[in-house]
Coordinates of C-alpha atoms in Angstrom, one line a residue:
M1274 CA -20.1 -11.6 14.8
K1275 CA -21.2 -14.7 12.8
K1276 CA -19.5 -18.0 12.9
P1277 CA -17.8 -19.5 9.9
I1278 CA -20.1 -21.8 8.0
E1279 CA -18.4 -25.1 8.9
S1280 CA -15.6 -26.6 10.7
S1281 CA -12.9 -29.0 9.6
S1282 CA -14.6 -31.5 11.8
T1283 CA -17.4 -31.0 9.2
H1284 CA -17.3 -33.4 6.2
K1285 CA -16.5 -31.3 3.3
K1286 CA -18.9 -31.2 0.3
D1287 CA -17.4 -33.4 -2.6
L1288 CA -16.2 -31.1 -5.2
P1289 CA -18.2 -31.1 -8.6
H1290 CA -17.0 -33.4 -11.3
K1291 CA -14.1 -31.4 -13.1
S1292 CA -15.1 -29.7 -16.2
N1293 CA -13.2 -27.7 -19.1
D1294 CA -14.4 -24.7 -17.5
P1295 CA -11.1 -22.5 -16.4
V1296 CA -10.5 -21.5 -12.9
R1297 CA -9.3 -17.6 -13.5
I1298 CA -6.9 -15.9 -11.3
F1299 CA -6.4 -12.2 -11.2
S1300 CA -4.9 -9.3 -9.2
L1301 CA -6.2 -6.1 -8.9
G1302 CA -3.2 -4.8 -7.0
G1303 CA -0.4 -6.0 -5.6
L1304 CA 1.6 -7.0 -8.6
G1305 CA 4.7 -4.4 -9.8
E1306 CA 4.1 -2.6 -6.5
I1307 CA 4.5 -2.8 -2.7
G1308 CA 0.9 -2.6 -1.1
K1309 CA -2.8 -2.1 -2.5
N1310 CA -2.9 -6.2 -2.3
M1311 CA -6.2 -7.6 -3.7
Y1312 CA -6.6 -10.9 -5.6
G1313 CA -9.3 -13.1 -6.9
I1314 CA -10.0 -16.9 -7.8
E1315 CA -12.9 -17.1 -9.7
Y1316 CA -14.5 -20.3 -11.3
K1317 CA -18.1 -20.4 -13.2
N1318 CA -20.3 -18.0 -11.4
E1319 CA -18.5 -18.0 -8.1
I1320 CA -15.6 -15.5 -7.0
V1321 CA -13.4 -15.4 -4.0
L1322 CA -11.5 -12.3 -3.2
I1323 CA -8.3 -12.4 -0.8
D1324 CA -7.5 -9.0 1.0
A1325 CA -8.2 -5.6 0.1
G1326 CA -5.6 -3.3 0.7
L1327 CA -4.3 0.3 0.2
K1328 CA -1.1 2.0 -0.8
F1329 CA 0.6 5.0 0.6
P1330 CA 1.2 7.7 -2.0
D1331 CA 4.7 9.0 -2.9
A1332 CA 5.9 12.2 -1.6
E1333 CA 5.1 13.7 -5.1
M1334 CA 1.4 13.1 -4.5
A1335 CA 0.1 15.9 -2.7
G1336 CA -3.4 16.0 -1.5
V1337 CA -3.4 12.4 -1.8
D1338 CA -3.9 10.2 1.4
Y1339 CA -4.3 6.5 0.0
I1340 CA -4.5 4.6 -3.3
I1341 CA -6.6 1.9 -3.5
P1342 CA -7.4 -0.7 -6.3
D1343 CA -10.1 0.0 -9.0
I1344 CA -13.1 -2.5 -8.5
R1345 CA -14.9 -2.1 -11.6
Y1346 CA -14.9 -5.5 -12.7
L1347 CA -16.1 -6.6 -8.9
V1348 CA -19.0 -4.1 -9.1
Q1349 CA -20.0 -5.8 -12.4
K1350 CA -19.6 -9.2 -10.9
A1351 CA -21.0 -8.3 -7.4
N1352 CA -23.5 -11.1 -7.3
N1353 CA -20.8 -13.7 -7.8
I1354 CA -18.6 -12.6 -4.9
K1355 CA -18.9 -15.0 -2.1
G1356 CA -16.5 -13.8 0.2
L1357 CA -13.7 -11.6 1.1
F1358 CA -10.9 -13.5 2.9
L1359 CA -8.1 -11.6 4.8
T1360 CA -4.7 -13.0 5.4
H1361 CA -3.9 -10.4 8.2
G1362 CA -4.4 -7.2 9.3
H1363 CA -1.9 -4.8 7.9
E1364 CA -2.9 -1.7 6.1
D1365 CA -1.7 -2.9 2.8
H1366 CA -4.0 -5.9 3.0
I1367 CA -7.2 -4.4 4.7
G1368 CA -6.9 -0.7 4.2
A1369 CA -9.4 -0.4 1.2
I1370 CA -12.3 -2.5 2.8
P1371 CA -14.2 0.7 4.2
Y1372 CA -14.4 2.1 0.2
L1373 CA -14.9 -1.4 -1.0
L1374 CA -18.2 -1.9 1.4
K1375 CA -19.6 1.2 -0.1
Q1376 CA -20.0 -0.3 -3.4
I1377 CA -20.2 -4.1 -2.8
S1378 CA -21.7 -6.2 0.1
V1379 CA -19.5 -8.9 0.8
P1380 CA -19.0 -11.5 3.9
I1381 CA -15.6 -10.9 5.3
Y1382 CA -13.4 -13.8 6.9
G1383 CA -10.2 -12.9 9.1
G1384 CA -8.3 -13.8 12.6
A1385 CA -9.2 -12.3 15.6
L1386 CA -7.1 -9.4 15.6
T1387 CA -7.3 -8.9 11.8
I1388 CA -11.2 -8.5 12.4
G1389 CA -10.6 -6.5 15.5
L1390 CA -8.4 -3.8 13.5
L1391 CA -10.9 -3.8 10.7
K1392 CA -14.0 -3.3 13.0
A1393 CA -12.2 -0.2 14.5
K1394 CA -11.3 1.1 10.9
L1395 CA -14.9 0.6 9.8
D1396 CA -16.1 2.0 13.0
E1397 CA -14.0 5.3 12.0
H1398 CA -15.7 5.3 8.7
Q1399 CA -19.1 4.6 9.7
Q1400 CA -19.0 1.8 7.8
L1401 CA -19.6 -1.0 10.5
H1402 CA -23.3 -1.5 9.9
R1403 CA -22.5 -2.8 6.5
A1404 CA -20.0 -5.4 7.5
E1405 CA -20.8 -9.0 7.9
L1406 CA -17.9 -10.0 9.6
H1407 CA -16.5 -13.8 10.5
V1408 CA -13.6 -14.6 12.9
I1409 CA -11.5 -18.0 11.8
Q1410 CA -9.4 -19.8 13.9
G1411 CA -7.7 -22.0 11.4
D1412 CA -9.6 -25.1 11.4
E1413 CA -12.6 -24.1 9.5
T1414 CA -13.5 -24.6 5.9
V1415 CA -16.0 -22.4 4.4
S1416 CA -17.9 -23.9 1.6
F1417 CA -19.8 -22.6 -1.6
N1418 CA -21.3 -24.5 -4.5
H1419 CA -18.2 -25.0 -6.4
L1420 CA -15.3 -23.2 -4.2
H1421 CA -14.4 -24.3 -0.6
V1422 CA -11.7 -22.1 1.5
D1423 CA -9.3 -23.6 4.0
F1424 CA -6.7 -21.8 6.0
F1425 CA -3.3 -22.4 7.6
R1426 CA -1.2 -20.4 10.0
T1427 CA 1.8 -18.6 8.9
M1428 CA 4.3 -16.3 10.8
H1429 CA 4.5 -12.7 10.0
S1430 CA 4.9 -9.6 12.0
I1431 CA 1.6 -9.5 13.3
P1432 CA -0.4 -12.2 14.7
D1433 CA -3.7 -14.1 13.3
S1434 CA -1.9 -14.5 10.1
F1435 CA -3.0 -17.2 7.5
G1436 CA -2.5 -18.4 4.2
I1437 CA -5.7 -19.3 2.3
V1438 CA -6.4 -22.4 0.1
V1439 CA -9.0 -22.3 -2.2
D1440 CA -10.3 -25.6 -3.4
T1441 CA -11.4 -25.6 -6.8
P1442 CA -12.8 -28.5 -9.3
H1443 CA -9.4 -28.4 -10.8
G1444 CA -7.0 -28.7 -7.6
S1445 CA -6.1 -25.9 -4.8
V1446 CA -5.1 -22.5 -5.5
V1447 CA -3.1 -21.7 -2.4
H1448 CA -2.2 -17.8 -1.4
T1449 CA 0.5 -17.6 1.2
G1450 CA -0.2 -14.2 2.5
D1451 CA 3.0 -12.5 3.9
F1452 CA 5.1 -15.0 5.5
K1453 CA 8.4 -16.2 6.9
F1454 CA 9.5 -19.1 8.6
D1455 CA 11.2 -18.5 11.9
F1456 CA 11.7 -21.7 14.3
T1457 CA 12.0 -19.3 17.4
P1458 CA 9.2 -16.9 16.8
E1459 CA 7.8 -14.5 19.4
G1460 CA 4.2 -15.8 18.7
A1461 CA 2.5 -18.9 17.7
S1462 CA 4.6 -21.1 14.8
A1463 CA 3.7 -21.4 11.5
D1464 CA 1.6 -24.5 10.7
I1465 CA 4.2 -26.5 8.7
H1466 CA 2.5 -29.6 9.0
K1467 CA -0.8 -28.5 7.6
M1468 CA 1.5 -27.0 4.7
M1469 CA 2.9 -30.2 4.1
K1470 CA -0.6 -32.3 3.9
I1471 CA -1.3 -29.7 1.1
G1472 CA 2.0 -30.5 -0.7
E1473 CA 1.5 -34.2 -0.5
K1474 CA -1.6 -33.8 -2.8
G1475 CA 0.0 -31.1 -4.7
A1476 CA -1.3 -27.7 -5.4
L1477 CA -2.7 -26.5 -8.6
A1478 CA -1.3 -23.0 -8.2
L1479 CA 0.6 -21.0 -5.6
L1480 CA 0.4 -17.4 -5.2
S1481 CA 3.3 -16.5 -3.2
D1482 CA 4.7 -13.5 -1.2
S1483 CA 7.8 -11.8 -3.4
T1484 CA 8.9 -9.0 -1.1
N1485 CA 12.2 -10.4 -0.1
S1486 CA 12.9 -12.6 -2.9
E1487 CA 16.3 -10.6 -3.7
R1488 CA 17.5 -11.0 -0.3
M1489 CA 20.2 -13.8 0.1
E1490 CA 20.7 -13.8 4.1
Q1491 CA 18.1 -15.6 6.4
T1492 CA 15.6 -13.4 8.3
T1493 CA 16.8 -12.3 11.7
S1494 CA 14.6 -14.6 14.2
D1495 CA 12.1 -12.7 16.6
E1496 CA 14.3 -14.2 19.6
T1497 CA 17.5 -12.3 18.4
V1498 CA 15.4 -9.2 17.7
G1499 CA 14.0 -9.2 21.4
Q1500 CA 17.3 -10.0 22.9
S1501 CA 18.9 -7.3 21.2
I1502 CA 15.9 -4.8 22.3
L1503 CA 16.6 -5.7 25.7
H1504 CA 20.5 -5.0 25.2
S1505 CA 19.7 -1.7 23.5
F1506 CA 17.4 -0.8 26.8
Q1507 CA 20.1 -1.7 29.4
Q1508 CA 22.6 0.2 27.9
C1509 CA 20.4 3.6 27.9
S1510 CA 20.6 5.9 31.0
G1511 CA 18.3 8.6 29.5
R1512 CA 14.7 8.2 28.1
I1513 CA 14.0 5.8 25.4
L1514 CA 11.8 6.6 22.3
F1515 CA 10.9 3.2 20.6
A1516 CA 9.5 3.7 17.0
T1517 CA 8.1 1.0 15.1
F1518 CA 5.1 0.2 13.0
A1519 CA 1.9 0.3 15.1
S1520 CA 0.8 -3.0 13.8
N1521 CA 3.9 -4.8 14.5
V1522 CA 2.1 -6.5 17.8
Y1523 CA 5.1 -9.0 18.3
R1524 CA 7.3 -6.0 18.6
L1525 CA 5.6 -4.0 20.6
Q1526 CA 5.5 -7.0 23.3
Q1527 CA 9.2 -7.4 22.9
A1528 CA 9.5 -3.5 23.9
V1529 CA 7.1 -3.9 26.8
R1530 CA 8.9 -6.7 28.2
A1531 CA 12.3 -5.0 27.9
A1532 CA 10.8 -2.0 29.4
L1533 CA 9.5 -4.0 32.3
A1534 CA 13.1 -5.7 33.1
C1535 CA 14.4 -2.3 33.1
N1536 CA 11.8 -1.1 35.6
R1537 CA 10.5 1.8 33.0
K1538 CA 7.1 3.1 32.7
I1539 CA 5.4 3.2 29.4
A1540 CA 4.0 6.3 27.5
I1541 CA 2.3 5.9 24.2
I1542 CA 1.8 8.5 21.3
G1543 CA -0.2 8.2 18.4
R1544 CA -3.8 7.3 17.5
S1545 CA -3.0 4.4 15.7
M1546 CA -0.4 3.1 18.4
D1547 CA -3.2 3.7 21.2
K1548 CA -5.7 1.7 19.2
I1549 CA -3.4 -1.0 18.8
F1550 CA -2.3 -1.4 22.2
N1551 CA -6.1 -1.4 23.4
I1552 CA -6.9 -4.3 21.1
G1553 CA -3.9 -6.2 21.7
Q1554 CA -4.5 -6.3 25.2
E1555 CA -8.2 -7.0 24.7
L1556 CA -7.2 -10.3 22.9
S1557 CA -4.2 -11.0 25.1
Y1558 CA -1.5 -10.4 22.2
I1559 CA 0.0 -7.5 24.6
D1560 CA 0.4 -8.7 28.3
M1561 CA 1.4 -5.6 30.4
P1562 CA 0.8 -5.2 34.2
E1563 CA -1.8 -2.8 35.5
G1564 CA 0.2 0.6 36.1
T1565 CA 2.6 0.2 33.6
L1566 CA 1.1 2.8 31.2
I1567 CA 1.2 6.5 32.2
D1568 CA -0.1 9.4 30.4
I1569 CA 2.4 11.2 27.9
R1570 CA 1.8 14.5 29.8
K1571 CA 3.3 13.0 33.1
V1572 CA 6.5 11.9 31.7
H1573 CA 8.3 14.9 33.0
T1574 CA 7.6 13.7 36.4
L1575 CA 9.6 10.9 36.3
A1576 CA 13.5 10.5 36.2
D1577 CA 14.7 10.0 32.5
H1578 CA 16.1 6.7 32.8
K1579 CA 12.5 5.5 34.2
V1580 CA 10.9 6.3 30.9
L1581 CA 10.1 4.5 27.8
I1582 CA 7.8 6.3 25.0
I1583 CA 6.2 4.1 22.2
C1584 CA 5.3 6.0 19.1
T1585 CA 4.5 6.3 15.6
G1586 CA 6.5 7.7 12.6
S1587 CA 9.2 5.0 11.9
Q1588 CA 8.7 5.8 8.3
G1589 CA 9.1 9.4 9.0
E1590 CA 5.6 10.4 8.0
V1591 CA 4.9 14.2 8.1
N1592 CA 2.2 14.1 10.6
A1593 CA 3.4 10.8 12.7
A1594 CA 4.5 11.6 16.4
L1595 CA 8.2 11.0 15.9
T1596 CA 8.4 13.5 12.9
R1597 CA 6.7 16.3 14.9
I1598 CA 9.0 15.3 17.9
A1599 CA 11.9 15.4 15.7
S1600 CA 11.0 18.7 14.3
G1601 CA 10.1 20.3 17.8
S1602 CA 6.3 20.4 16.8
H1603 CA 5.1 18.4 19.5
R1604 CA 3.3 19.8 22.2
N1605 CA 4.1 17.2 25.1
V1606 CA 7.6 15.8 24.1
Q1607 CA 10.8 17.8 23.1
I1608 CA 14.1 15.9 22.1
Q1609 CA 16.9 16.4 24.8
P1610 CA 20.3 15.5 25.5
G1611 CA 20.7 11.7 26.8
D1612 CA 17.4 10.7 24.8
T1613 CA 18.0 7.5 22.8
V1614 CA 15.7 7.0 19.6
I1615 CA 15.4 3.6 18.5
F1616 CA 13.8 3.1 15.2
S1617 CA 12.7 -0.7 14.9
S1618 CA 11.8 -1.0 11.4
S1619 CA 13.0 -0.8 7.9
P1620 CA 12.2 2.1 5.5
I1621 CA 9.4 1.0 2.9
P1622 CA 10.4 1.7 -0.6
G1623 CA 9.8 5.5 -1.1
N1624 CA 10.1 6.2 2.5
V1625 CA 14.2 6.3 2.9
R1626 CA 14.4 10.0 2.3
N1627 CA 11.7 11.0 5.0
V1628 CA 13.3 8.3 7.4
N1629 CA 17.0 9.9 7.0
R1630 CA 15.3 13.5 7.3
S1631 CA 14.0 12.5 10.8
I1632 CA 17.1 10.7 11.9
D1633 CA 19.0 14.0 11.0
M1634 CA 16.9 16.3 12.8
L1635 CA 16.7 14.0 16.1
M1636 CA 20.5 13.9 16.2
R1637 CA 20.7 17.7 15.6
S1638 CA 18.2 17.9 18.6
G1639 CA 20.9 15.9 20.7
A1640 CA 19.6 12.4 20.7
D1641 CA 21.4 9.0 20.1
V1642 CA 19.8 7.3 17.4
I1643 CA 19.8 3.6 16.9
Y1644 CA 18.7 2.5 13.5
G1645 CA 19.9 -0.1 10.5
R1646 CA 20.5 -3.9 10.2
G1647 CA 23.7 -4.0 12.3
F1648 CA 21.6 -3.7 15.8
D1649 CA 19.3 -6.8 14.9
I1650 CA 16.7 -4.4 16.7
H1651 CA 14.1 -5.2 13.7
S1652 CA 13.2 -8.4 12.0
S1653 CA 11.4 -8.4 8.2
G1654 CA 7.9 -10.1 8.2
H1655 CA 9.0 -11.2 4.7
G1656 CA 10.9 -14.4 4.1
S1657 CA 14.2 -14.2 2.2
R1658 CA 15.0 -16.6 -0.7
E1659 CA 15.5 -19.5 1.5
D1660 CA 12.0 -19.1 3.0
L1661 CA 10.7 -19.0 -0.6
K1662 CA 12.3 -21.9 -1.5
L1663 CA 10.9 -23.8 1.6
M1664 CA 7.5 -22.7 0.6
L1665 CA 7.8 -23.8 -2.9
R1666 CA 9.1 -27.1 -1.8
T1667 CA 6.4 -27.6 1.0
I1668 CA 3.5 -26.8 -1.3
R1669 CA 4.8 -28.5 -4.5
P1670 CA 2.6 -26.4 -7.0
Q1671 CA 1.9 -27.2 -10.3
Y1672 CA 2.2 -23.4 -11.6
L1673 CA 3.7 -20.3 -9.8
I1674 CA 2.5 -16.9 -9.6
P1675 CA 4.8 -14.5 -7.9
I1676 CA 3.1 -11.8 -6.2
H1677 CA 3.3 -8.8 -3.4
G1678 CA 6.2 -7.2 -4.9
E1679 CA 7.9 -4.6 -7.3
Y1680 CA 8.6 -6.2 -10.8
R1681 CA 12.1 -6.9 -10.2
M1682 CA 11.0 -8.8 -7.2
L1683 CA 8.6 -10.9 -9.0
V1684 CA 11.3 -11.7 -11.6
S1685 CA 13.8 -12.7 -8.7
H1686 CA 11.2 -15.2 -7.6
Q1687 CA 10.3 -16.5 -11.0
R1688 CA 14.4 -17.5 -11.2
L1689 CA 14.2 -18.7 -7.9
A1690 CA 11.5 -21.2 -8.5
E1691 CA 13.3 -22.3 -11.8
Q1692 CA 16.2 -23.1 -9.4
V1693 CA 13.9 -25.3 -7.3
G1694 CA 12.6 -27.3 -10.7
I1695 CA 9.8 -25.4 -11.6
P1696 CA 9.5 -25.1 -15.4
S1697 CA 9.7 -21.8 -16.8
D1698 CA 6.4 -21.9 -18.6
H1699 CA 4.5 -22.7 -15.5
I1700 CA 5.4 -19.4 -13.7
F1701 CA 3.6 -16.5 -14.8
L1702 CA 4.6 -12.9 -14.3
L1703 CA 1.4 -10.7 -14.4
E1704 CA 0.6 -7.1 -14.1
N1705 CA -2.5 -5.9 -12.3
G1706 CA -5.7 -6.8 -14.6
E1707 CA -3.9 -9.4 -16.1
T1708 CA -5.5 -13.1 -15.7
V1709 CA -4.5 -16.8 -15.6
E1710 CA -6.7 -19.4 -16.8
I1711 CA -6.4 -23.1 -15.7
T1712 CA -8.3 -26.2 -16.9
P1713 CA -7.3 -29.6 -16.2
Q1714 CA -4.9 -29.8 -19.5
K1715 CA -3.3 -26.5 -19.4
A1716 CA -2.7 -23.0 -18.2
Y1717 CA -2.5 -19.7 -20.0
K1718 CA -3.0 -15.8 -19.7
G1719 CA -6.4 -15.0 -20.3
R1720 CA -8.2 -11.6 -21.3
G1721 CA -7.5 -8.6 -19.0
I1722 CA -9.9 -7.1 -16.6
P1723 CA -10.4 -3.5 -15.8
S1724 CA -7.9 -2.6 -13.2
G1725 CA -6.0 0.4 -11.9
S1726 CA -5.8 3.0 -8.9
I1727 CA -8.3 5.1 -7.3
F1728 CA -6.9 8.1 -5.2
V1729 CA -8.2 8.8 -1.8
G1730 CA -8.0 12.3 -0.5
R1731 CA -10.1 13.4 3.0
N1732 CA -12.2 10.1 2.5
E1733 CA -13.2 10.8 -1.0
L1734 CA -12.6 8.7 -3.9
R1735 CA -10.7 10.8 -6.6
Y1736 CA -11.1 9.1 -10.0
H1737 CA -9.5 11.6 -12.1
E1738 CA -6.4 12.4 -9.6
K1739 CA -4.1 10.9 -11.8
H1740 CA -4.7 13.0 -14.4
L1741 CA -4.1 15.8 -12.0
M1742 CA -0.8 14.4 -10.7
E1743 CA 0.4 14.3 -14.2
E1744 CA -0.4 18.2 -14.6
R1745 CA 1.2 19.1 -11.1
S1746 CA 4.4 17.1 -12.1
R1747 CA 4.4 19.0 -15.4
L1748 CA 3.9 22.4 -13.9
A1749 CA 6.6 21.5 -11.3
V1750 CA 9.1 20.7 -14.3
D1751 CA 8.3 22.8 -16.9
G1752 CA 6.6 25.6 -15.2
V1753 CA 3.4 27.9 -16.9
V1754 CA 3.0 30.7 -18.9
V1755 CA -0.7 32.4 -19.0
A1756 CA -1.4 34.3 -21.9
A1757 CA -3.9 37.1 -21.3
M1758 CA -6.1 38.9 -23.8
T1759 CA -9.4 40.9 -24.3
I1760 CA -11.4 40.5 -27.6
R1761 CA -14.0 42.6 -28.9
K1762 CA -16.3 39.9 -30.0
K1763 CA -18.5 42.0 -32.8
T1764 CA -15.2 43.4 -34.6
R1765 CA -12.9 40.3 -33.9
E1766 CA -10.3 43.0 -32.7
L1767 CA -7.8 42.6 -29.6
V1768 CA -8.7 45.3 -27.3
S1769 CA -5.6 44.4 -25.0
G1770 CA -2.9 42.1 -25.0
P1771 CA -1.7 39.5 -25.3
D1772 CA 0.3 39.8 -22.0
L1773 CA 2.5 36.8 -21.2
I1774 CA 2.7 36.1 -17.3
S1775 CA 5.4 33.4 -16.2
R1776 CA 5.7 31.0 -13.2
G1777 CA 8.2 28.8 -12.9
F1778 CA 9.5 28.6 -16.5
V1779 CA 11.4 31.8 -16.7
Y1780 CA 12.2 34.9 -14.3
M1781 CA 10.1 37.6 -15.5
N1782 CA 12.5 40.5 -14.4
D1783 CA 15.4 38.9 -16.2
S1784 CA 13.1 37.8 -19.4
R1785 CA 11.4 40.7 -20.4
P1786 CA 12.9 40.8 -24.0
L1787 CA 12.0 37.0 -24.4
L1788 CA 8.3 37.6 -23.3
K1789 CA 7.8 41.0 -25.0
S1790 CA 9.1 39.5 -28.2
A1791 CA 6.5 36.2 -28.0
E1792 CA 3.8 38.6 -27.1
M1793 CA 4.5 40.6 -30.2
K1794 CA 4.9 37.9 -32.8
L1795 CA 1.7 36.1 -31.0
K1796 CA -0.2 39.3 -31.5
S1797 CA 0.9 39.4 -35.0
S1798 CA 0.0 36.0 -35.4
L1799 CA -3.6 36.0 -34.1
Q1800 CA -4.5 39.3 -36.2
N1801 CA -3.4 37.4 -39.3
M1802 CA -5.3 34.2 -38.4
N1803 CA -8.3 36.8 -37.7
E1804 CA -8.3 38.0 -41.1
Q1805 CA -8.3 34.7 -42.8
N1806 CA -10.7 33.0 -40.5
K1807 CA -14.2 33.6 -38.8
F1808 CA -13.8 34.1 -35.3
D1809 CA -13.8 31.0 -33.1
L1810 CA -12.7 31.0 -29.3
P1811 CA -11.2 27.6 -29.2
L1812 CA -9.4 28.0 -32.6
W1813 CA -7.7 31.2 -30.9
K1814 CA -6.8 29.1 -27.8
D1815 CA -5.4 26.5 -30.0
H1816 CA -3.4 28.7 -32.1
T1817 CA -2.1 30.4 -29.0
V1818 CA -0.9 27.2 -27.4
K1819 CA 0.7 26.2 -30.7
T1820 CA 2.8 29.6 -31.5
L1821 CA 4.0 29.9 -28.0
N1822 CA 5.0 26.4 -28.0
E1823 CA 7.0 27.0 -31.4
L1824 CA 8.5 30.2 -30.2
F1825 CA 9.7 28.9 -26.9
Y1826 CA 11.3 25.6 -28.0
K1827 CA 13.2 27.7 -30.8
E1828 CA 14.5 30.0 -28.0
L1829 CA 14.9 27.7 -25.0
G1830 CA 14.6 24.3 -26.3
R1831 CA 11.9 23.5 -23.8
V1832 CA 8.2 24.7 -23.3
P1833 CA 6.0 25.6 -20.4
L1834 CA 2.3 24.7 -19.7
I1835 CA 0.6 27.5 -21.9
L1836 CA -2.8 28.5 -20.5
P1837 CA -4.6 31.0 -22.6
S1838 CA -6.9 33.2 -20.8
I1839 CA -9.1 35.1 -23.4
H1840 CA -11.7 37.6 -22.3
E1841 CA -14.4 38.5 -24.7
I1842 CA -16.6 41.8 -24.8

């Protein structure tokens, strides 16, 4: 693993003389959505990238495992990309990197845990040999010809989280990463002193996390969460199943500490959870005495009050450990009366239904389930409105670009910034693919760049999956009618059919008169068309679709997907 280019003790190269060439800021993901974070700062022939994450699909997206940014623009400018800088190790910030490296070779910089997680991911994808990885400590400067990159530590739900500062000839562009301010944290504190030094000079632009911009109350401190977890453990007389994000290393350490205080052994379920524990222990982020861990297959040999099971599945994921336990399909663990299940997480938007279903199944099986904000067993890694105000006041940007959030969150962040004194015309609400260009005189929306989403299924990129999703959605809502017929090509006569077969549109046994009438009218219409035109297969298919659409809409007020199946003999 290579060292970064230079440290803060090394004299930073003087920035080139200012010109009217604009600094361009863009996003390929993370705007108007939760996940898929990928941002870029471009000046002349240099591009610095920040994060390359994935997004998880909605429940309706059958066959899709992940969604990643469309990087056509980067492929076109591959020679200009100087580095990919990672704010932290969550999937929505590093998950797309294995697919990125298949198309672009770029040095990657991140904290020790971030790089550790990335190495494991790249190894799984057999992409580790392609990667040039650099571990940063936070006091380095990575310098290129026009752009220079610095870092400052932030507080998030995972160690080694950084904000990133890109010094340009027109000023500093600051990217906060995911952050909150916690003055009694589980791990290292945010480097507020360094943030204040950035603010003393004044930043050119701030790209700031908007996830909790609608949240009024202060984010719960990690110290409070640790105490609540210990209190919950002390109240339990049976087995405890503790579900959280595998990447929430601070929360895992708190659970370990509470288990030790209650004299419980720990079993781990879930491949990602097992991987995090191994990497976290290697880097000393998880401190656990030898002999604390036991094999999940030996849980039954201990008294129930001696057991803690830490597992994945806090989001109700279909194949996660807790979901399989809840449904009774896990081969080693079944819920029994007296078990307590603790959800130390908040549902990601889109996962609420899955989480509620898991909770219902666990309760039906006899478990006591602890979940929700009222128990203080989870703290968001994203700052509330007061945290966002403090960041704005500290960095003192000339321009603000709200990032990382659904559109209403970006708007809420915009209004918040206006309250603390940033002029409305200095705040840019962007969509993925839109750009902001900044010169010494002004900032304005520039020309857009190619962007979008690429679907990943079974580790294959599916560029046309969006259209398939639209077709599946239409099939689910409207159903399908197949119009099957056989034609003698030489004489242009119908040998058989048309026969209509309905699936998901109307129930055939109850709709025979409707379908029979439609068959007769379609047959008559095709014969009339045949007498007037030379036989043409595409024309027959188009005429079939048009005729049936008109008939069904007139009778039922809705139309299915029409699939002509014309066999020529």
